[in-house]
Tab-separated table of C-alpha atoms in Angstrom:
chain	number	residue	atom	x	y	z
A	211	MET	CA	-88.136	-67.360	-197.298
A	212	TYR	CA	-87.604	-67.512	-200.996
A	213	GLY	CA	-88.817	-65.650	-203.836
A	214	PHE	CA	-90.216	-66.350	-207.276
A	215	ILE	CA	-89.358	-65.628	-210.750
A	216	ALA	CA	-91.938	-66.076	-213.419
A	217	PRO	CA	-90.668	-67.903	-216.502
A	218	ALA	CA	-90.364	-65.605	-219.411
A	219	TYR	CA	-91.007	-67.947	-222.200
A	220	THR	CA	-94.206	-69.567	-223.786
A	221	TYR	CA	-93.967	-73.319	-222.995
A	222	GLY	CA	-92.007	-73.206	-220.046
A	223	GLN	CA	-94.996	-71.760	-218.170
A	224	SER	CA	-96.971	-74.857	-218.560
A	225	HIS	CA	-93.912	-76.946	-218.190
A	226	ILE	CA	-94.232	-78.856	-221.372
A	227	SER	CA	-91.247	-81.212	-222.247
A	228	PRO	CA	-90.057	-80.642	-225.654
A	229	GLU	CA	-91.082	-84.163	-226.922
A	230	ASP	CA	-94.785	-83.132	-226.228
A	231	LEU	CA	-94.363	-79.673	-227.389
A	232	TYR	CA	-92.735	-80.435	-230.879
A	233	GLY	CA	-94.218	-83.836	-231.385
A	234	THR	CA	-93.178	-85.509	-234.807
A	235	PHE	CA	-90.606	-82.648	-235.421
A	236	PHE	CA	-88.983	-83.770	-232.121
A	237	ARG	CA	-88.816	-87.297	-233.023
A	238	ASP	CA	-87.573	-86.607	-236.543
A	239	VAL	CA	-84.727	-84.377	-235.486
A	240	GLN	CA	-83.572	-87.007	-232.616
A	241	ASN	CA	-83.888	-89.748	-235.378
A	242	SER	CA	-81.841	-87.896	-237.692
A	243	HIS	CA	-78.260	-88.285	-236.201
A	244	ILE	CA	-77.801	-84.368	-236.418
A	245	PHE	CA	-76.329	-84.426	-232.860
A	246	THR	CA	-74.061	-87.274	-231.321
A	247	ASP	CA	-75.770	-86.523	-227.942
A	248	SER	CA	-79.508	-86.447	-227.738
A	249	LYS	CA	-79.462	-84.216	-225.064
A	250	THR	CA	-78.248	-81.405	-227.424
A	251	PHE	CA	-81.646	-80.674	-229.063
A	252	ALA	CA	-83.679	-81.345	-225.939
A	253	ASP	CA	-81.703	-78.354	-224.413
A	254	ALA	CA	-81.908	-76.163	-227.664
A	255	ILE	CA	-83.342	-72.585	-227.519
A	256	PRO	CA	-85.914	-71.811	-229.949
A	257	LEU	CA	-85.139	-68.435	-231.712
A	258	GLU	CA	-88.889	-67.832	-232.130
A	259	ASP	CA	-92.431	-69.106	-231.147
A	260	PRO	CA	-92.198	-72.863	-231.236
A	261	VAL	CA	-95.764	-73.181	-232.934
A	262	LEU	CA	-94.381	-71.085	-235.890
A	263	ILE	CA	-91.300	-73.338	-236.159
A	264	ILE	CA	-93.492	-76.513	-236.023
A	265	GLU	CA	-95.650	-75.099	-238.961
A	266	ARG	CA	-92.850	-73.983	-240.824
A	267	TYR	CA	-91.291	-77.560	-240.714
A	268	HIS	CA	-94.207	-79.560	-241.569
A	269	HIS	CA	-94.462	-77.046	-244.755
A	270	GLU	CA	-90.791	-76.920	-245.610
A	271	LYS	CA	-90.040	-80.493	-245.309
A	272	LEU	CA	-92.143	-81.455	-248.329
A	273	ALA	CA	-89.304	-79.760	-250.506
A	274	ASP	CA	-87.139	-82.151	-252.356
A	275	ASP	CA	-84.130	-80.299	-251.128
A	276	PHE	CA	-84.949	-79.977	-247.438
A	277	ASP	CA	-82.344	-80.175	-245.135
A	278	ILE	CA	-83.438	-80.998	-241.436
A	279	GLU	CA	-80.100	-80.198	-239.928
A	280	GLN	CA	-79.965	-76.740	-241.769
A	281	PHE	CA	-83.540	-76.253	-240.546
A	282	VAL	CA	-82.708	-77.103	-236.837
A	283	ARG	CA	-79.446	-74.803	-236.742
A	284	ARG	CA	-81.590	-71.960	-238.437
A	285	CYS	CA	-84.435	-72.125	-235.935
A	286	PHE	CA	-82.471	-72.900	-232.793
A	287	ARG	CA	-79.662	-71.849	-230.688
A	288	ILE	CA	-77.687	-74.857	-229.786
A	289	PRO	CA	-76.022	-74.821	-226.146
A	290	SER	CA	-72.359	-75.552	-225.451
A	291	HIS	CA	-70.675	-77.609	-223.032
A	292	ILE	CA	-69.645	-75.906	-219.692
A	293	ALA	CA	-65.990	-75.332	-218.480
A	294	SER	CA	-64.591	-76.468	-221.671
A	295	THR	CA	-62.989	-73.070	-222.447
A	296	PHE	CA	-61.789	-72.476	-218.877
A	297	LYS	CA	-58.056	-72.570	-218.913
A	298	ALA	CA	-56.684	-74.485	-215.752
A	299	ASP	CA	-53.267	-73.679	-214.160
A	300	THR	CA	-51.864	-77.078	-213.334
A	301	SER	CA	-49.056	-75.505	-211.168
A	302	MET	CA	-51.635	-74.549	-208.652
A	303	SER	CA	-53.209	-77.190	-206.169
A	304	VAL	CA	-56.384	-78.989	-206.928
A	305	SER	CA	-58.082	-77.197	-204.089
A	306	ASP	CA	-57.209	-73.742	-205.257
A	307	HIS	CA	-58.349	-74.907	-208.831
A	308	VAL	CA	-61.671	-75.942	-207.356
A	309	ARG	CA	-62.160	-72.639	-205.458
A	310	LYS	CA	-61.606	-70.723	-208.926
A	311	LEU	CA	-63.888	-73.366	-210.703
A	312	TRP	CA	-66.937	-72.486	-208.619
A	313	PRO	CA	-67.956	-69.175	-210.468
A	314	VAL	CA	-67.398	-71.012	-213.775
A	315	LEU	CA	-70.116	-73.680	-212.670
A	316	THR	CA	-72.420	-71.156	-210.775
A	317	ARG	CA	-75.638	-69.968	-212.638
A	318	GLN	CA	-77.313	-66.648	-211.611
A	319	PRO	CA	-81.275	-66.226	-211.780
A	320	GLU	CA	-81.096	-63.313	-214.116
A	321	ASN	CA	-78.637	-65.204	-216.669
A	322	GLN	CA	-80.769	-68.162	-216.995
A	323	GLU	CA	-81.532	-69.185	-220.595
A	324	ARG	CA	-85.182	-68.539	-221.491
A	325	GLY	CA	-87.222	-70.018	-224.181
A	326	GLY	CA	-86.136	-73.669	-223.990
A	327	SER	CA	-86.651	-76.615	-221.599
A	328	LEU	CA	-85.088	-75.007	-218.548
A	329	ILE	CA	-87.135	-74.284	-215.601
A	330	PRO	CA	-85.602	-71.039	-214.311
A	331	LEU	CA	-84.897	-70.915	-210.363
A	332	PRO	CA	-85.142	-68.116	-208.219
A	333	TYR	CA	-81.601	-68.198	-206.672
A	334	ALA	CA	-77.786	-69.004	-207.752
A	335	TYR	CA	-76.953	-72.581	-208.067
A	336	VAL	CA	-73.918	-74.677	-209.248
A	337	VAL	CA	-74.220	-77.205	-212.282
A	338	PRO	CA	-72.014	-80.174	-212.572
A	339	GLY	CA	-70.448	-79.209	-215.825
A	340	GLY	CA	-69.755	-80.569	-219.350
A	341	ARG	CA	-73.188	-81.464	-221.015
A	342	PHE	CA	-75.110	-80.957	-217.506
A	343	ARG	CA	-76.140	-77.328	-217.916
A	344	GLU	CA	-78.741	-77.433	-214.945
A	345	ILE	CA	-78.755	-78.069	-211.356
A	346	TYR	CA	-79.084	-81.859	-210.582
A	347	TYR	CA	-80.584	-83.191	-207.580
A	348	TRP	CA	-78.331	-85.850	-205.921
A	349	ASP	CA	-75.256	-84.340	-207.248
A	350	SER	CA	-75.851	-81.276	-205.510
A	351	TYR	CA	-75.556	-82.894	-201.901
A	352	PHE	CA	-71.934	-83.935	-202.774
A	353	THR	CA	-71.321	-80.386	-204.446
A	354	LEU	CA	-72.522	-78.769	-201.150
A	355	LEU	CA	-69.832	-80.635	-199.334
A	356	GLY	CA	-67.333	-78.725	-201.060
A	357	LEU	CA	-68.951	-75.432	-200.979
A	358	LYS	CA	-69.311	-75.921	-197.127
A	359	GLU	CA	-65.470	-76.524	-196.996
A	360	ASN	CA	-64.830	-73.260	-198.956
A	361	GLY	CA	-67.078	-71.271	-196.658
A	362	ARG	CA	-69.683	-70.505	-199.416
A	363	THR	CA	-72.785	-70.498	-196.972
A	364	ASP	CA	-74.444	-68.131	-199.464
A	365	LEU	CA	-74.394	-70.974	-202.115
A	366	VAL	CA	-75.231	-73.622	-200.003
A	367	GLU	CA	-78.467	-71.671	-198.586
A	368	SER	CA	-79.496	-70.566	-202.191
A	369	MET	CA	-79.163	-74.134	-203.667
A	370	ILE	CA	-81.405	-75.630	-200.734
A	371	ASN	CA	-83.782	-72.881	-201.304
A	372	ASN	CA	-83.950	-73.583	-204.967
A	373	PHE	CA	-84.821	-77.321	-204.172
A	374	ALA	CA	-87.283	-75.940	-201.678
A	375	TYR	CA	-88.915	-73.805	-204.451
A	376	LEU	CA	-89.054	-76.914	-206.853
A	377	ILE	CA	-90.867	-79.098	-204.104
A	378	ASP	CA	-93.365	-76.364	-203.516
A	379	SER	CA	-93.759	-75.818	-207.288
A	380	PHE	CA	-94.101	-79.619	-208.146
A	381	GLY	CA	-94.467	-81.546	-204.910
A	382	TYR	CA	-91.029	-83.154	-205.187
A	383	ILE	CA	-87.500	-82.405	-206.746
A	384	PRO	CA	-87.191	-83.441	-210.285
A	385	THR	CA	-83.944	-84.931	-211.664
A	386	ALA	CA	-82.954	-81.465	-212.533
A	387	ASN	CA	-84.532	-78.085	-213.574
A	388	ARG	CA	-85.641	-79.228	-217.097
A	389	THR	CA	-89.117	-79.851	-218.382
A	390	TYR	CA	-88.262	-83.283	-219.682
A	391	TYR	CA	-87.118	-84.329	-216.059
A	392	LEU	CA	-90.531	-83.659	-214.496
A	393	THR	CA	-91.563	-87.372	-214.519
A	394	ARG	CA	-88.933	-88.476	-212.221
A	395	SER	CA	-86.851	-87.456	-209.215
A	396	GLN	CA	-83.517	-88.704	-207.994
A	397	PRO	CA	-81.989	-90.259	-204.992
A	398	PRO	CA	-83.771	-88.173	-202.078
A	399	PHE	CA	-80.698	-86.299	-200.609
A	400	PHE	CA	-82.742	-83.161	-199.709
A	401	SER	CA	-82.757	-84.196	-195.845
A	402	LEU	CA	-78.995	-84.665	-196.079
A	403	MET	CA	-78.758	-81.258	-197.508
A	404	VAL	CA	-80.733	-79.766	-194.848
A	405	ARG	CA	-78.635	-81.558	-192.147
A	406	LEU	CA	-75.601	-80.266	-193.651
A	407	PHE	CA	-76.954	-76.589	-193.690
A	408	SER	CA	-77.901	-77.134	-190.100
A	409	GLU	CA	-74.345	-78.050	-189.080
A	410	MET	CA	-73.512	-74.336	-190.173
A	411	GLU	CA	-76.593	-72.401	-188.942
A	412	GLY	CA	-78.020	-74.444	-186.280
A	413	LYS	CA	-80.996	-76.850	-185.479
A	414	LYS	CA	-83.697	-74.233	-186.435
A	415	ILE	CA	-82.655	-75.124	-190.144
A	416	LEU	CA	-84.661	-78.667	-189.634
A	417	LYS	CA	-87.841	-76.793	-188.641
A	418	ARG	CA	-87.417	-74.264	-191.457
A	419	TYR	CA	-87.545	-76.979	-194.208
A	420	LEU	CA	-89.766	-79.255	-192.374
A	421	PRO	CA	-92.882	-78.568	-194.851
A	422	GLN	CA	-90.644	-79.347	-197.898
A	423	MET	CA	-89.183	-82.475	-196.325
A	424	GLN	CA	-92.750	-83.675	-195.491
A	425	LYS	CA	-94.032	-83.091	-199.189
A	426	GLU	CA	-91.039	-85.056	-200.448
A	427	TYR	CA	-91.793	-87.834	-198.143
A	428	ASP	CA	-95.399	-87.943	-199.305
A	429	TYR	CA	-94.225	-88.128	-202.860
A	430	TRP	CA	-92.135	-91.157	-202.369
A	431	MET	CA	-94.650	-92.924	-200.139
A	432	GLU	CA	-97.778	-92.323	-202.285
A	433	SER	CA	-100.032	-95.349	-201.798
A	434	GLY	CA	-102.303	-97.009	-204.287
A	435	SER	CA	-105.810	-98.633	-203.570
A	436	THR	CA	-104.275	-102.019	-202.229
A	437	ASN	CA	-101.833	-102.974	-199.667
A	438	GLU	CA	-101.499	-106.642	-200.555
A	439	PRO	CA	-98.003	-108.123	-199.915
A	440	PHE	CA	-95.713	-107.592	-203.116
A	441	THR	CA	-97.916	-105.004	-204.948
A	442	ALA	CA	-96.499	-101.580	-205.852
A	443	HIS	CA	-97.981	-98.317	-206.565
A	444	ARG	CA	-95.506	-95.878	-208.343
A	445	ARG	CA	-92.581	-95.534	-205.791
A	446	LEU	CA	-94.153	-97.543	-202.938
A	447	VAL	CA	-94.006	-101.371	-202.606
A	448	ASN	CA	-96.099	-103.339	-200.196
A	449	LEU	CA	-94.356	-106.206	-198.263
A	450	PRO	CA	-95.885	-108.802	-195.694
A	451	GLU	CA	-96.791	-107.430	-192.274
A	452	GLY	CA	-97.522	-104.004	-193.324
A	453	VAL	CA	-93.914	-103.124	-194.193
A	454	GLN	CA	-93.521	-100.597	-197.012
A	455	LEU	CA	-90.452	-99.899	-198.849
A	456	ASN	CA	-89.366	-97.912	-201.924
A	457	ARG	CA	-88.265	-98.369	-205.595
A	458	TYR	CA	-87.458	-96.074	-208.436
A	459	TRP	CA	-89.907	-95.303	-211.105
A	460	ASP	CA	-90.993	-92.802	-213.672
A	461	ASP	CA	-94.408	-91.801	-214.386
A	462	LYS	CA	-93.995	-91.986	-218.131
A	463	ALA	CA	-93.355	-95.147	-220.382
A	464	THR	CA	-91.775	-93.269	-223.396
A	465	PRO	CA	-88.157	-92.777	-224.788
A	466	ARG	CA	-86.278	-90.211	-222.574
A	467	PRO	CA	-85.985	-86.852	-224.586
A	468	GLU	CA	-82.325	-86.500	-223.592
A	469	SER	CA	-81.476	-89.950	-224.681
A	470	PHE	CA	-84.126	-90.524	-227.341
A	471	ARG	CA	-82.520	-92.401	-230.120
A	472	GLU	CA	-80.604	-94.679	-227.620
A	473	ASP	CA	-83.839	-95.577	-225.999
A	474	VAL	CA	-85.627	-96.322	-229.325
A	475	GLU	CA	-82.910	-98.660	-230.567
A	476	LEU	CA	-82.716	-100.621	-227.203
A	477	ALA	CA	-86.441	-100.970	-227.113
A	478	ALA	CA	-86.387	-102.447	-230.424
A	479	HIS	CA	-83.796	-104.826	-229.665
A	480	ALA	CA	-85.551	-105.880	-226.417
A	481	ASN	CA	-88.689	-106.476	-228.148
A	482	GLU	CA	-87.197	-108.512	-230.830
A	483	LYS	CA	-84.929	-110.671	-228.605
A	484	PHE	CA	-87.360	-111.230	-225.651
A	485	GLY	CA	-90.676	-109.822	-226.645
A	486	THR	CA	-90.401	-107.061	-224.236
A	487	SER	CA	-92.953	-104.493	-224.669
A	488	HIS	CA	-91.848	-101.000	-225.649
A	489	ASP	CA	-93.725	-99.344	-222.790
A	490	SER	CA	-92.186	-101.841	-220.127
A	491	LEU	CA	-88.727	-101.280	-221.344
A	492	TYR	CA	-89.101	-97.526	-221.356
A	493	ARG	CA	-90.370	-97.462	-217.816
A	494	HIS	CA	-87.355	-99.544	-216.663
A	495	ILE	CA	-84.765	-97.322	-218.268
A	496	ARG	CA	-86.479	-94.155	-216.867
A	497	ALA	CA	-86.621	-95.659	-213.273
A	498	ALA	CA	-82.910	-96.547	-213.580
A	499	ALA	CA	-82.302	-92.905	-214.659
A	500	GLU	CA	-84.153	-91.735	-211.515
A	501	SER	CA	-81.724	-93.876	-209.398
A	502	GLY	CA	-78.814	-91.721	-210.717
A	503	TRP	CA	-77.078	-95.075	-211.767
A	504	ASP	CA	-77.702	-94.796	-215.529
A	505	PHE	CA	-76.698	-97.189	-216.415
A	506	SER	CA	-75.395	-100.243	-214.329
A	507	SER	CA	-75.708	-104.123	-214.537
A	508	ARG	CA	-77.105	-103.685	-211.217
A	509	TRP	CA	-80.659	-103.110	-212.832
A	510	PHE	CA	-80.334	-106.087	-215.318
A	511	GLU	CA	-81.478	-109.688	-215.009
A	512	ASP	CA	-78.598	-110.717	-217.042
A	513	GLU	CA	-75.758	-108.636	-215.964
A	514	THR	CA	-74.232	-108.919	-219.677
A	515	ASP	CA	-77.490	-107.696	-221.473
A	516	PHE	CA	-78.870	-104.152	-221.189
A	517	ALA	CA	-82.291	-105.443	-222.611
A	518	THR	CA	-82.923	-107.368	-219.463
A	519	ILE	CA	-83.155	-104.156	-217.292
A	520	HIS	CA	-85.942	-104.666	-215.007
A	521	THR	CA	-85.505	-101.582	-212.598
A	522	THR	CA	-89.053	-101.403	-211.264
A	523	ASP	CA	-88.989	-104.851	-209.927
A	524	ILE	CA	-86.081	-104.071	-207.527
A	525	LEU	CA	-86.008	-102.707	-204.252
A	526	PRO	CA	-82.968	-100.623	-203.741
A	527	VAL	CA	-80.746	-100.657	-200.445
A	528	ASP	CA	-79.388	-97.185	-200.972
A	529	LEU	CA	-82.766	-95.497	-201.720
A	530	ASN	CA	-84.273	-97.276	-198.584
A	531	CYS	CA	-81.469	-96.075	-196.443
A	532	LEU	CA	-81.989	-92.586	-197.654
A	533	MET	CA	-85.779	-92.761	-196.806
A	534	TYR	CA	-84.772	-93.837	-193.266
A	535	HIS	CA	-82.732	-90.733	-193.040
A	536	LEU	CA	-85.576	-88.640	-194.171
A	537	GLU	CA	-87.776	-90.369	-191.599
A	538	GLN	CA	-85.255	-89.811	-188.968
A	539	THR	CA	-84.949	-86.072	-189.912
A	540	LEU	CA	-88.708	-85.701	-190.048
A	541	SER	CA	-89.131	-86.992	-186.492
A	542	GLU	CA	-86.409	-84.511	-185.217
A	543	ALA	CA	-88.012	-81.650	-186.980
A	544	TYR	CA	-91.286	-82.277	-185.571
A	545	LEU	CA	-89.801	-82.478	-182.182
A	546	LEU	CA	-88.275	-78.938	-182.596
A	547	ALA	CA	-91.737	-77.751	-183.931
A	548	GLY	CA	-93.285	-79.112	-180.794
A	549	ASP	CA	-95.511	-81.701	-182.487
A	550	MET	CA	-94.805	-84.765	-180.154
A	551	THR	CA	-97.474	-86.805	-181.978
A	552	LEU	CA	-95.624	-86.688	-185.411
A	553	GLN	CA	-92.464	-86.900	-183.741
A	554	SER	CA	-93.434	-90.242	-182.528
A	555	VAL	CA	-95.059	-91.303	-185.743
A	556	TYR	CA	-91.829	-90.693	-187.706
A	557	LEU	CA	-89.720	-92.137	-185.068
A	558	GLU	CA	-91.648	-95.447	-185.474
A	559	LYS	CA	-91.524	-95.227	-189.172
A	560	ALA	CA	-87.833	-94.959	-188.958
A	561	ALA	CA	-87.245	-97.863	-186.479
A	562	ARG	CA	-89.668	-100.167	-188.645
A	563	ARG	CA	-87.820	-99.211	-191.769
A	564	ARG	CA	-84.377	-100.001	-189.902
A	565	MET	CA	-85.539	-103.621	-189.227
A	566	ALA	CA	-86.907	-103.848	-192.866
A	567	ILE	CA	-83.659	-102.999	-194.206
A	568	GLN	CA	-81.792	-105.596	-192.255
A	569	ARG	CA	-84.354	-108.209	-193.237
A	570	TYR	CA	-84.772	-107.508	-196.883
A	571	PHE	CA	-81.292	-106.256	-198.045
A	572	TRP	CA	-78.872	-108.376	-195.791
A	573	ASP	CA	-78.028	-111.406	-197.615
A	574	PRO	CA	-76.960	-114.196	-195.148
A	575	GLU	CA	-75.251	-116.366	-197.844
A	576	LYS	CA	-73.163	-113.415	-199.139
A	577	ASN	CA	-72.787	-111.546	-195.983
A	578	TYR	CA	-73.417	-108.157	-197.835
A	579	TYR	CA	-76.101	-105.914	-198.311
A	580	MET	CA	-77.786	-106.607	-201.746
A	581	ASP	CA	-80.841	-105.168	-203.597
A	582	TYR	CA	-83.980	-107.215	-203.372
A	583	ASP	CA	-86.201	-108.395	-206.388
A	584	PHE	CA	-89.655	-108.176	-204.934
A	585	LYS	CA	-91.332	-109.823	-207.779
A	586	LYS	CA	-88.955	-112.905	-207.481
A	587	GLN	CA	-88.919	-112.363	-203.722
A	588	ASN	CA	-85.147	-112.863	-203.550
A	589	PHE	CA	-81.979	-111.093	-203.484
A	590	LYS	CA	-80.327	-109.634	-206.814
A	591	LYS	CA	-77.069	-111.303	-207.810
A	592	ALA	CA	-75.211	-108.093	-208.369
A	593	VAL	CA	-72.677	-107.030	-205.683
A	594	THR	CA	-72.453	-103.214	-205.714
A	595	LEU	CA	-71.118	-100.269	-203.810
A	596	ALA	CA	-74.775	-99.515	-202.812
A	597	GLY	CA	-74.158	-102.058	-200.201
A	598	THR	CA	-72.009	-99.591	-198.178
A	599	PHE	CA	-75.020	-97.042	-197.768
A	600	PRO	CA	-76.247	-98.894	-194.394
A	601	LEU	CA	-72.707	-98.056	-192.819
A	602	PHE	CA	-73.033	-94.482	-194.139
A	603	PHE	CA	-76.273	-94.251	-192.244
A	604	LYS	CA	-75.013	-96.294	-189.296
A	605	LEU	CA	-77.702	-99.060	-189.938
A	606	ALA	CA	-75.344	-101.935	-189.827
A	607	SER	CA	-74.712	-104.085	-186.762
A	608	LYS	CA	-70.927	-104.443	-185.926
A	609	SER	CA	-70.692	-108.000	-187.343
A	610	ASN	CA	-72.210	-106.906	-190.522
A	611	SER	CA	-70.050	-103.991	-190.689
A	612	HIS	CA	-66.875	-106.171	-190.571
A	613	TYR	CA	-68.031	-108.260	-193.640
A	614	VAL	CA	-68.806	-105.062	-195.728
A	615	ARG	CA	-65.407	-103.747	-194.888
A	616	ALA	CA	-63.963	-107.108	-196.067
A	617	TYR	CA	-65.964	-106.691	-199.223
A	618	ILE	CA	-64.663	-103.237	-199.894
A	619	ARG	CA	-60.873	-104.480	-199.451
A	620	LEU	CA	-61.319	-107.600	-201.439
A	621	ASN	CA	-63.724	-106.626	-204.212
A	622	PHE	CA	-63.769	-102.959	-204.637
A	623	LEU	CA	-60.613	-101.112	-203.632
A	624	LYS	CA	-58.346	-100.645	-206.584
A	625	SER	CA	-55.330	-98.560	-207.266
A	626	GLY	CA	-57.494	-95.430	-208.008
A	627	GLY	CA	-60.258	-96.028	-205.330
A	628	LEU	CA	-63.302	-98.070	-205.282
A	629	LEU	CA	-65.102	-99.741	-208.088
A	630	THR	CA	-68.880	-99.236	-208.356
A	631	THR	CA	-69.565	-102.913	-209.380
A	632	THR	CA	-67.467	-105.915	-209.858
A	633	VAL	CA	-68.217	-106.705	-213.533
A	634	LYS	CA	-67.212	-105.041	-216.751
A	635	THR	CA	-70.241	-104.400	-218.908
A	636	GLY	CA	-69.335	-101.243	-220.705
A	637	GLN	CA	-72.071	-99.458	-218.629
A	638	GLN	CA	-70.495	-96.264	-217.045
A	639	TRP	CA	-71.925	-97.446	-213.602
A	640	ASP	CA	-69.951	-100.753	-213.776
A	641	ALA	CA	-66.250	-101.709	-213.416
A	642	PRO	CA	-63.443	-100.258	-214.036
A	643	ASN	CA	-65.173	-96.673	-213.158
A	644	GLY	CA	-65.359	-95.036	-209.904
A	645	TRP	CA	-67.558	-92.166	-208.882
A	646	ALA	CA	-67.067	-89.563	-206.424
A	647	PRO	CA	-70.440	-89.845	-204.575
A	648	LEU	CA	-69.664	-93.507	-203.738
A	649	GLN	CA	-66.364	-92.955	-202.735
A	650	TRP	CA	-67.613	-90.562	-200.121
A	651	ILE	CA	-70.334	-92.863	-198.976
A	652	ALA	CA	-68.021	-95.637	-198.629
A	653	TYR	CA	-65.454	-93.579	-196.901
A	654	LYS	CA	-67.856	-91.816	-194.461
A	655	GLY	CA	-69.365	-95.353	-193.774
A	656	LEU	CA	-65.877	-96.824	-192.845
A	657	ARG	CA	-65.214	-93.999	-190.533
A	658	ASN	CA	-68.607	-94.483	-188.749
A	659	TYR	CA	-67.380	-98.079	-187.682
A	660	ASN	CA	-63.854	-96.988	-187.109
A	661	PHE	CA	-62.281	-98.811	-190.026
A	662	HIS	CA	-59.923	-95.811	-190.201
A	663	ARG	CA	-56.950	-97.836	-192.075
A	664	THR	CA	-59.178	-98.779	-195.043
A	665	ALA	CA	-60.805	-95.353	-195.049
A	666	ASN	CA	-57.325	-93.851	-195.200
A	667	GLU	CA	-56.221	-96.320	-198.113
A	668	LEU	CA	-59.524	-95.356	-200.056
A	669	SER	CA	-58.950	-91.629	-199.596
A	670	ALA	CA	-55.131	-91.790	-200.482
A	671	GLU	CA	-55.989	-93.893	-203.705
A	672	TRP	CA	-58.862	-91.517	-204.755
A	673	LEU	CA	-57.239	-88.249	-204.130
A	674	GLY	CA	-54.026	-89.361	-205.709
A	675	LEU	CA	-56.023	-90.283	-208.956
A	676	ILE	CA	-57.608	-87.029	-209.159
A	677	GLU	CA	-54.524	-85.088	-208.540
A	678	LYS	CA	-52.743	-87.045	-211.229
A	679	GLU	CA	-55.341	-86.597	-213.752
A	680	PHE	CA	-55.317	-82.773	-212.897
A	681	ARG	CA	-51.568	-82.442	-213.298
A	682	HIS	CA	-51.839	-84.327	-216.582
A	683	SER	CA	-54.913	-82.532	-218.348
A	684	GLY	CA	-55.978	-79.698	-215.841
A	685	ARG	CA	-59.511	-81.431	-215.646
A	686	MET	CA	-61.873	-82.689	-212.918
A	687	LEU	CA	-63.806	-85.378	-214.329
A	688	GLU	CA	-67.266	-86.837	-213.831
A	689	LYS	CA	-65.810	-90.320	-213.394
A	690	TYR	CA	-62.478	-91.993	-213.272
A	691	ASN	CA	-61.030	-95.432	-214.157
A	692	VAL	CA	-60.072	-96.651	-210.784
A	693	SER	CA	-58.588	-100.094	-212.254
A	694	ASP	CA	-55.953	-98.554	-214.565
A	695	THR	CA	-55.170	-95.062	-213.540
A	696	ASN	CA	-53.471	-94.524	-216.770
A	697	LEU	CA	-56.747	-94.663	-218.824
A	698	LEU	CA	-59.755	-92.578	-218.634
A	699	ALA	CA	-63.248	-93.835	-217.733
A	700	GLY	CA	-65.463	-95.006	-220.335
A	701	GLY	CA	-68.870	-96.457	-221.156
A	702	GLY	CA	-72.224	-95.135	-221.045
A	703	GLU	CA	-74.131	-92.957	-223.525
A	704	TYR	CA	-71.952	-89.801	-223.829
A	705	GLU	CA	-68.222	-88.658	-223.753
A	706	ILE	CA	-66.595	-88.030	-220.348
A	707	GLN	CA	-67.688	-85.031	-218.995
A	708	GLU	CA	-65.297	-82.166	-217.085
A	709	GLY	CA	-66.269	-79.629	-214.598
A	710	PHE	CA	-67.242	-81.386	-212.233
A	711	GLY	CA	-69.436	-80.553	-209.096
A	712	TRP	CA	-69.431	-83.635	-207.162
A	713	THR	CA	-65.995	-84.597	-207.833
A	714	ASN	CA	-64.869	-81.021	-206.679
A	715	GLY	CA	-67.006	-81.451	-203.490
A	716	VAL	CA	-65.849	-84.790	-202.376
A	717	TYR	CA	-62.438	-84.064	-203.153
A	718	LEU	CA	-62.426	-80.986	-200.852
A	719	ARG	CA	-64.300	-82.737	-198.035
A	720	MET	CA	-61.934	-85.705	-198.234
A	721	LYS	CA	-58.734	-83.790	-198.608
A	722	ASN	CA	-59.677	-81.695	-195.448
A	723	LYS	CA	-59.975	-85.233	-193.676
A	724	LYS	CA	-63.582	-84.493	-192.650
A	725	ARG	CA	-65.941	-87.167	-191.612
């Protein structure tokens, strides 16, 4: 079905993350403030054998006149941002601009950078853009929406085959094809990608990717040695009456290589202020990164204080809706494969999860879908756009859907689209920012329940903001300020990025009035 390309570099073959490969040298570079973005060195390409670089570093650093920045720039090729040199013609339509942008964001197997942290893939793929020089898991579903609109069946298939290759190689899809992302995944959208492709090629597609969907399910549902209520193992949480739901997790409890300095500084602050152990803080940070919402007050105990992050205590409503879809899709795929036993098993799993979603995520006091803190056995306080996922997957009752629609209109809808959360904290997944994937989830969710007027308002505001920014700057951005459309989005650990895969995809799909 898909081929294999052997990595042509030393440490890529064993998939060693750069912080493990370079050790003290890596930490010294990241703490030296050579680069404003920690991801830069994590992506750098060594110009010779890393072992020789490490030996030379430990020898040369003893000299009084040693300059670590000169050493790094002599021994590594520093990667550049993507699409920053692309000249847009603002007289053309946004749709035509996006069509021209796809080749700029596409990477061919033979042109992948060897020797660094990149994990080469066997087929062509689209990267988001800017500092994001690799294929990202959940981003890609929304990118595929646009590729489908442009008739790029070839790229849709090749990207899905790359994800199938990653599942077959590692048992799951990492955040992106970098060695330093191999300890975590991202929101599990693979079954939605397969569904999207099946809309183009027929139901046989579900059967084709059944083995990979099953492997991904097994990864998220790995259980520990106990099933006692309110205990957890990796991404699986046990609840009363045999109910099992999912959380975000990471298999390491160390600073993220791509945000090393930021994590070290936050861990020191959290330890000094609250006595939080460094390992615990790093795990919560990494789990939030797996969610794709890095970062948001959604994951904080105190919405104003990043140091109170406690992601692994939280059952996220959106993740469990995605797992429901995976169970549904597995059931149908087994039916197509003629395995009636497993078809029935996964149909029952989906039905049980559907009831659990209503029980654990619908807050009858707020009348909205909320995340659940399984440690405190209570709802989280943060009202977020994640509460629209049950509408996207048609899990909400008719009465609940009306409450969600009211929340969207009263709390989230602004002059440029939908806010992500209702609080402004300086985190990029909070107000005043809006993000393309969540605009699409809410838009389609509203359509599913025939709230067409609100969906049309959302679409008009969001598309209008994108078009306004494009006419002004010629850029498609990662995120937008939806509260004040005259200002750029802000917050987070890096500057605003342009490209941009999922913005392009959602724009095309929404512009074409697709449901």
